Amino acid sequence: MLFRSAHTPDFVACTKGIVAAGAVAVLLSNTHCRTNSFEAAEAADRLRHSGCTLLFADPAHQAIAQALGFVIAERFEESNLTLWSSPKPNPARHPGAASLFVYTSGSVGGPKAVVLPRKALSWIESVNESLYDWRDADRYISMLPMTHLAGFSGVQSALAAGVNVAVGPSATFVGRVKEAFDKHRPSVAGLVPWQIDRLFSGLEPSSLNSLRLVVSSAAPLTKGIANRALEIGRAHV
């Protein structure tokens, strides 16, 4: 099943439900919903080669779905989404087969697909459980796309632990990030280095003093960012 990313915890829960039902979830990044011809061609190529028989998407994908022989199975008027079905039979699967297709962030190059079998998802869950060391009072904030491997797995881990999850804006807009941090007072955040840099350089320590843990993914932190993080952290110990 291929469907479009929504920046909500419900999107992760829905994806987990698809995988738990034994299906394959192929996530379509929001950038692939634009009318840019290259991105439309990339989305069509991903749909064609994924072997999926169900497409859950918005009207931006109508032409792609019709061109590949998909037909409308059901419309969801409230969310403006349509479920498209392929006449092809579902392919047989084996235990080591892929369960989830997500993306890398593109922080160190163009985003690349990450193919995860069920065993890999279980392994990521167990690693994150140890990494985050969740506490009952934790509040997790996500500012990464849900098609991003770290964004998806961080929210997945928080939901599994039963802690509160908030969805924040991209760290590109420091003012909106400050509003999100002041409103939700997160204790845990999963970010990539450039977001951490924007966060620590653009926000006052008072907006960050609720944090007990920041998990960084993608490229390594520079010494400057790491030292700034330590400086802020030590000021509130």
CSV table of C-alpha atoms in Angstrom, one decimal:
chain,number,residue,atom,x,y,z
A,1,MET,CA,0.0,0.0,0.0
A,2,LEU,CA,1.4,3.4,-1.0
A,3,PHE,CA,0.1,6.6,0.7
A,4,ARG,CA,0.9,10.2,1.3
A,5,SER,CA,2.6,11.5,4.4
A,6,ALA,CA,0.7,13.5,6.9
A,7,HIS,CA,2.6,15.3,9.6
A,8,THR,CA,0.7,13.7,12.5
A,9,PRO,CA,1.2,10.9,15.0
A,10,ASP,CA,-1.9,9.3,13.5
A,11,PHE,CA,0.0,8.8,10.3
A,12,VAL,CA,2.6,6.6,12.1
A,13,ALA,CA,-0.1,4.7,13.9
A,14,CYS,CA,-1.9,4.1,10.6
A,15,THR,CA,1.3,2.9,9.0
A,16,LYS,CA,1.9,0.5,11.9
A,17,GLY,CA,-1.6,-0.9,11.4
A,18,ILE,CA,-0.9,-1.6,7.7
A,19,VAL,CA,2.3,-3.4,8.6
A,20,ALA,CA,0.7,-5.3,11.4
A,21,ALA,CA,-2.0,-6.5,9.0
A,22,GLY,CA,0.8,-8.1,6.9
A,23,ALA,CA,0.8,-5.5,4.1
A,24,VAL,CA,3.7,-3.4,2.8
A,25,ALA,CA,3.6,0.4,3.5
A,26,VAL,CA,5.3,2.6,0.9
A,27,LEU,CA,5.3,6.2,2.1
A,28,LEU,CA,5.0,9.0,-0.4
A,29,SER,CA,6.7,12.2,0.7
A,30,ASN,CA,4.7,15.4,0.6
A,31,THR,CA,7.3,16.8,-1.9
A,32,HIS,CA,6.0,14.3,-4.4
A,33,CYS,CA,2.6,15.8,-4.4
A,34,ARG,CA,3.7,18.9,-6.2
A,35,THR,CA,3.0,19.5,-9.9
A,36,ASN,CA,6.7,19.7,-10.7
A,37,SER,CA,7.1,17.2,-13.7
A,38,PHE,CA,10.2,15.6,-12.2
A,39,GLU,CA,8.6,14.9,-8.9
A,40,ALA,CA,5.4,13.7,-10.5
A,41,ALA,CA,7.5,11.3,-12.7
A,42,GLU,CA,9.3,10.1,-9.5
A,43,ALA,CA,6.1,9.4,-7.7
A,44,ALA,CA,4.7,7.5,-10.7
A,45,ASP,CA,7.9,5.5,-10.9
A,46,ARG,CA,7.8,4.6,-7.2
A,47,LEU,CA,4.2,3.6,-7.5
A,48,ARG,CA,4.9,1.4,-10.6
A,49,HIS,CA,7.8,-0.4,-9.1
A,50,SER,CA,6.5,-0.8,-5.6
A,51,GLY,CA,4.1,-3.5,-6.6
A,52,CYS,CA,1.4,-1.9,-4.4
A,53,THR,CA,-2.2,-2.7,-5.1
A,54,LEU,CA,-3.7,0.0,-2.9
A,55,LEU,CA,-3.0,3.8,-3.1
A,56,PHE,CA,-4.3,6.1,-0.4
A,57,ALA,CA,-3.7,9.7,-1.6
A,58,ASP,CA,-5.1,13.1,-2.3
A,59,PRO,CA,-6.3,14.5,-5.7
A,60,ALA,CA,-2.7,15.4,-6.7
A,61,HIS,CA,-2.2,11.7,-7.5
A,62,GLN,CA,-5.3,11.1,-9.6
A,63,ALA,CA,-3.6,11.2,-13.0
A,64,ILE,CA,-0.8,8.9,-11.8
A,65,ALA,CA,-3.3,6.4,-10.4
A,66,GLN,CA,-5.4,6.4,-13.5
A,67,ALA,CA,-2.4,6.1,-15.8
A,68,LEU,CA,-1.3,2.9,-14.0
A,69,GLY,CA,-4.8,1.3,-14.2
A,70,PHE,CA,-5.9,2.0,-10.6
A,71,VAL,CA,-9.6,2.5,-10.0
A,72,ILE,CA,-11.4,4.3,-7.1
A,73,ALA,CA,-12.4,2.0,-4.3
A,74,GLU,CA,-13.6,4.6,-1.8
A,75,ARG,CA,-13.7,8.3,-1.3
A,76,PHE,CA,-13.2,10.0,2.1
A,77,GLU,CA,-14.8,13.4,1.6
A,78,GLU,CA,-13.9,14.9,5.0
A,79,SER,CA,-10.2,14.4,4.5
A,80,ASN,CA,-10.3,14.9,0.7
A,81,LEU,CA,-8.5,11.5,0.3
A,82,THR,CA,-9.3,8.7,-2.1
A,83,LEU,CA,-8.5,5.0,-1.8
A,84,TRP,CA,-7.4,3.6,-5.2
A,85,SER,CA,-7.3,-0.1,-6.0
A,86,SER,CA,-5.2,-2.0,-8.6
A,87,PRO,CA,-6.7,-4.9,-10.5
A,88,LYS,CA,-3.4,-6.8,-10.0
A,89,PRO,CA,-3.5,-9.6,-7.4
A,90,ASN,CA,-1.5,-9.1,-4.2
A,91,PRO,CA,2.0,-10.7,-4.6
A,92,ALA,CA,2.9,-13.6,-2.3
A,93,ARG,CA,5.2,-12.6,0.6
A,94,HIS,CA,7.8,-14.3,2.7
A,95,PRO,CA,8.9,-13.5,6.3
A,96,GLY,CA,12.0,-11.6,5.2
A,97,ALA,CA,10.1,-9.4,2.7
A,98,ALA,CA,9.9,-5.6,3.0
A,99,SER,CA,7.3,-4.2,5.3
A,100,LEU,CA,8.0,-0.5,5.1
A,101,PHE,CA,9.6,1.9,2.6
A,102,VAL,CA,10.7,5.3,4.2
A,103,TYR,CA,13.4,7.9,3.3
A,104,THR,CA,16.7,9.3,4.6
A,105,SER,CA,16.6,13.0,5.3
A,106,GLY,CA,18.8,14.2,2.5
A,107,SER,CA,21.0,16.1,5.0
A,108,VAL,CA,24.1,14.6,3.4
A,109,GLY,CA,22.8,14.1,-0.1
A,110,GLY,CA,19.6,13.4,-2.0
A,111,PRO,CA,17.0,11.5,0.1
A,112,LYS,CA,17.3,7.7,-0.5
A,113,ALA,CA,14.7,5.0,0.1
A,114,VAL,CA,15.1,2.8,3.2
A,115,VAL,CA,13.6,-0.7,2.9
A,116,LEU,CA,12.7,-2.2,6.2
A,117,PRO,CA,11.6,-5.8,6.7
A,118,ARG,CA,9.5,-6.7,9.7
A,119,LYS,CA,12.6,-7.9,11.7
A,120,ALA,CA,14.3,-4.5,11.1
A,121,LEU,CA,11.2,-2.6,12.4
A,122,SER,CA,11.3,-4.8,15.6
A,123,TRP,CA,15.0,-4.1,16.0
A,124,ILE,CA,14.6,-0.3,15.6
A,125,GLU,CA,11.8,-0.4,18.2
A,126,SER,CA,14.0,-2.2,20.7
A,127,VAL,CA,17.0,0.1,20.1
A,128,ASN,CA,14.8,3.2,20.5
A,129,GLU,CA,13.3,1.9,23.7
A,130,SER,CA,16.9,1.8,25.1
A,131,LEU,CA,18.0,5.0,23.5
A,132,TYR,CA,15.2,7.2,24.6
A,133,ASP,CA,14.8,5.5,28.1
A,134,TRP,CA,11.2,6.8,28.2
A,135,ARG,CA,9.7,8.1,31.5
A,136,ASP,CA,6.0,8.4,32.3
A,137,ALA,CA,6.1,12.2,32.4
A,138,ASP,CA,7.9,12.6,29.0
A,139,ARG,CA,6.6,14.8,26.2
A,140,TYR,CA,8.1,14.1,22.8
A,141,ILE,CA,8.2,16.7,20.0
A,142,SER,CA,8.8,15.7,16.4
A,143,MET,CA,9.8,18.3,13.8
A,144,LEU,CA,10.9,15.8,11.1
A,145,PRO,CA,8.7,14.5,8.2
A,146,MET,CA,6.9,11.3,9.0
A,147,THR,CA,8.5,9.8,5.8
A,148,HIS,CA,11.9,10.5,7.4
A,149,LEU,CA,13.3,7.3,9.0
A,150,ALA,CA,14.2,9.1,12.2
A,151,GLY,CA,11.0,11.1,12.3
A,152,PHE,CA,8.9,8.0,11.8
A,153,SER,CA,10.8,5.8,14.3
A,154,GLY,CA,10.9,8.5,17.0
A,155,VAL,CA,7.2,9.0,17.0
A,156,GLN,CA,6.7,5.2,16.7
A,157,SER,CA,8.8,4.7,19.8
A,158,ALA,CA,7.0,7.4,21.8
A,159,LEU,CA,3.6,6.0,20.9
A,160,ALA,CA,4.7,2.5,21.9
A,161,ALA,CA,5.9,3.9,25.3
A,162,GLY,CA,2.5,5.7,25.8
A,163,VAL,CA,4.1,9.2,26.2
A,164,ASN,CA,2.6,12.4,24.9
A,165,VAL,CA,3.5,13.3,21.3
A,166,ALA,CA,3.5,16.8,19.9
A,167,VAL,CA,4.2,17.7,16.3
A,168,GLY,CA,6.2,20.9,15.8
A,169,PRO,CA,7.0,23.0,12.7
A,170,SER,CA,10.2,22.7,10.7
A,171,ALA,CA,13.1,24.4,12.5
A,172,THR,CA,13.5,26.6,9.5
A,173,PHE,CA,11.0,29.0,11.2
A,174,VAL,CA,12.6,29.8,14.6
A,175,GLY,CA,9.6,31.9,15.7
A,176,ARG,CA,7.1,29.0,15.2
A,177,VAL,CA,9.5,26.6,16.9
A,178,LYS,CA,9.7,28.8,19.9
A,179,GLU,CA,5.9,28.9,20.1
A,180,ALA,CA,5.8,25.1,19.8
A,181,PHE,CA,8.4,24.6,22.6
A,182,ASP,CA,6.8,27.2,24.9
A,183,LYS,CA,3.4,25.5,24.3
A,184,HIS,CA,4.3,21.9,24.7
A,185,ARG,CA,7.4,22.1,26.9
A,186,PRO,CA,8.9,18.9,25.4
A,187,SER,CA,11.3,16.8,27.5
A,188,VAL,CA,12.5,14.8,24.5
A,189,ALA,CA,13.2,15.8,20.9
A,190,GLY,CA,14.4,13.9,17.8
A,191,LEU,CA,16.2,16.2,15.4
A,192,VAL,CA,18.8,16.3,12.7
A,193,PRO,CA,22.0,18.5,13.2
A,194,TRP,CA,20.9,21.5,11.2
A,195,GLN,CA,17.7,21.7,13.2
A,196,ILE,CA,19.7,21.5,16.5
A,197,ASP,CA,21.9,24.3,15.2
A,198,ARG,CA,18.9,26.5,14.4
A,199,LEU,CA,17.3,25.6,17.8
A,200,PHE,CA,20.3,26.4,19.9
A,201,SER,CA,21.3,29.5,18.0
A,202,GLY,CA,17.8,30.9,17.7
A,203,LEU,CA,16.1,30.2,21.0
A,204,GLU,CA,16.8,31.4,24.5
A,205,PRO,CA,17.8,28.8,27.0
A,206,SER,CA,14.5,29.4,28.9
A,207,SER,CA,12.7,27.9,25.9
A,208,LEU,CA,14.8,24.8,26.0
A,209,ASN,CA,15.0,24.1,29.8
A,210,SER,CA,12.3,21.5,29.7
A,211,LEU,CA,14.5,19.2,27.5
A,212,ARG,CA,16.2,16.2,29.1
A,213,LEU,CA,17.2,14.5,25.9
A,214,VAL,CA,17.8,15.5,22.2
A,215,VAL,CA,18.5,12.6,19.9
A,216,SER,CA,20.4,13.5,16.8
A,217,SER,CA,20.4,11.5,13.5
A,218,ALA,CA,21.9,11.8,10.0
A,219,ALA,CA,25.2,13.7,9.8
A,220,PRO,CA,27.4,13.9,12.9
A,221,LEU,CA,27.1,17.0,15.1
A,222,THR,CA,29.8,19.6,14.6
A,223,LYS,CA,31.9,20.6,17.7
A,224,GLY,CA,30.3,24.0,17.7
A,225,ILE,CA,26.8,22.6,18.0
A,226,ALA,CA,27.8,19.9,20.6
A,227,ASN,CA,29.6,22.5,22.7
A,228,ARG,CA,26.6,24.9,22.6
A,229,ALA,CA,24.3,22.0,23.6
A,230,LEU,CA,26.5,21.2,26.6
A,231,GLU,CA,26.7,24.9,27.5
A,232,ILE,CA,22.8,25.1,27.6
A,233,GLY,CA,22.5,21.8,29.4
A,234,ARG,CA,24.9,22.6,32.1
A,235,ALA,CA,23.2,26.0,32.8
A,236,HIS,CA,20.1,24.1,33.8
A,237,VAL,CA,21.5,21.2,35.8
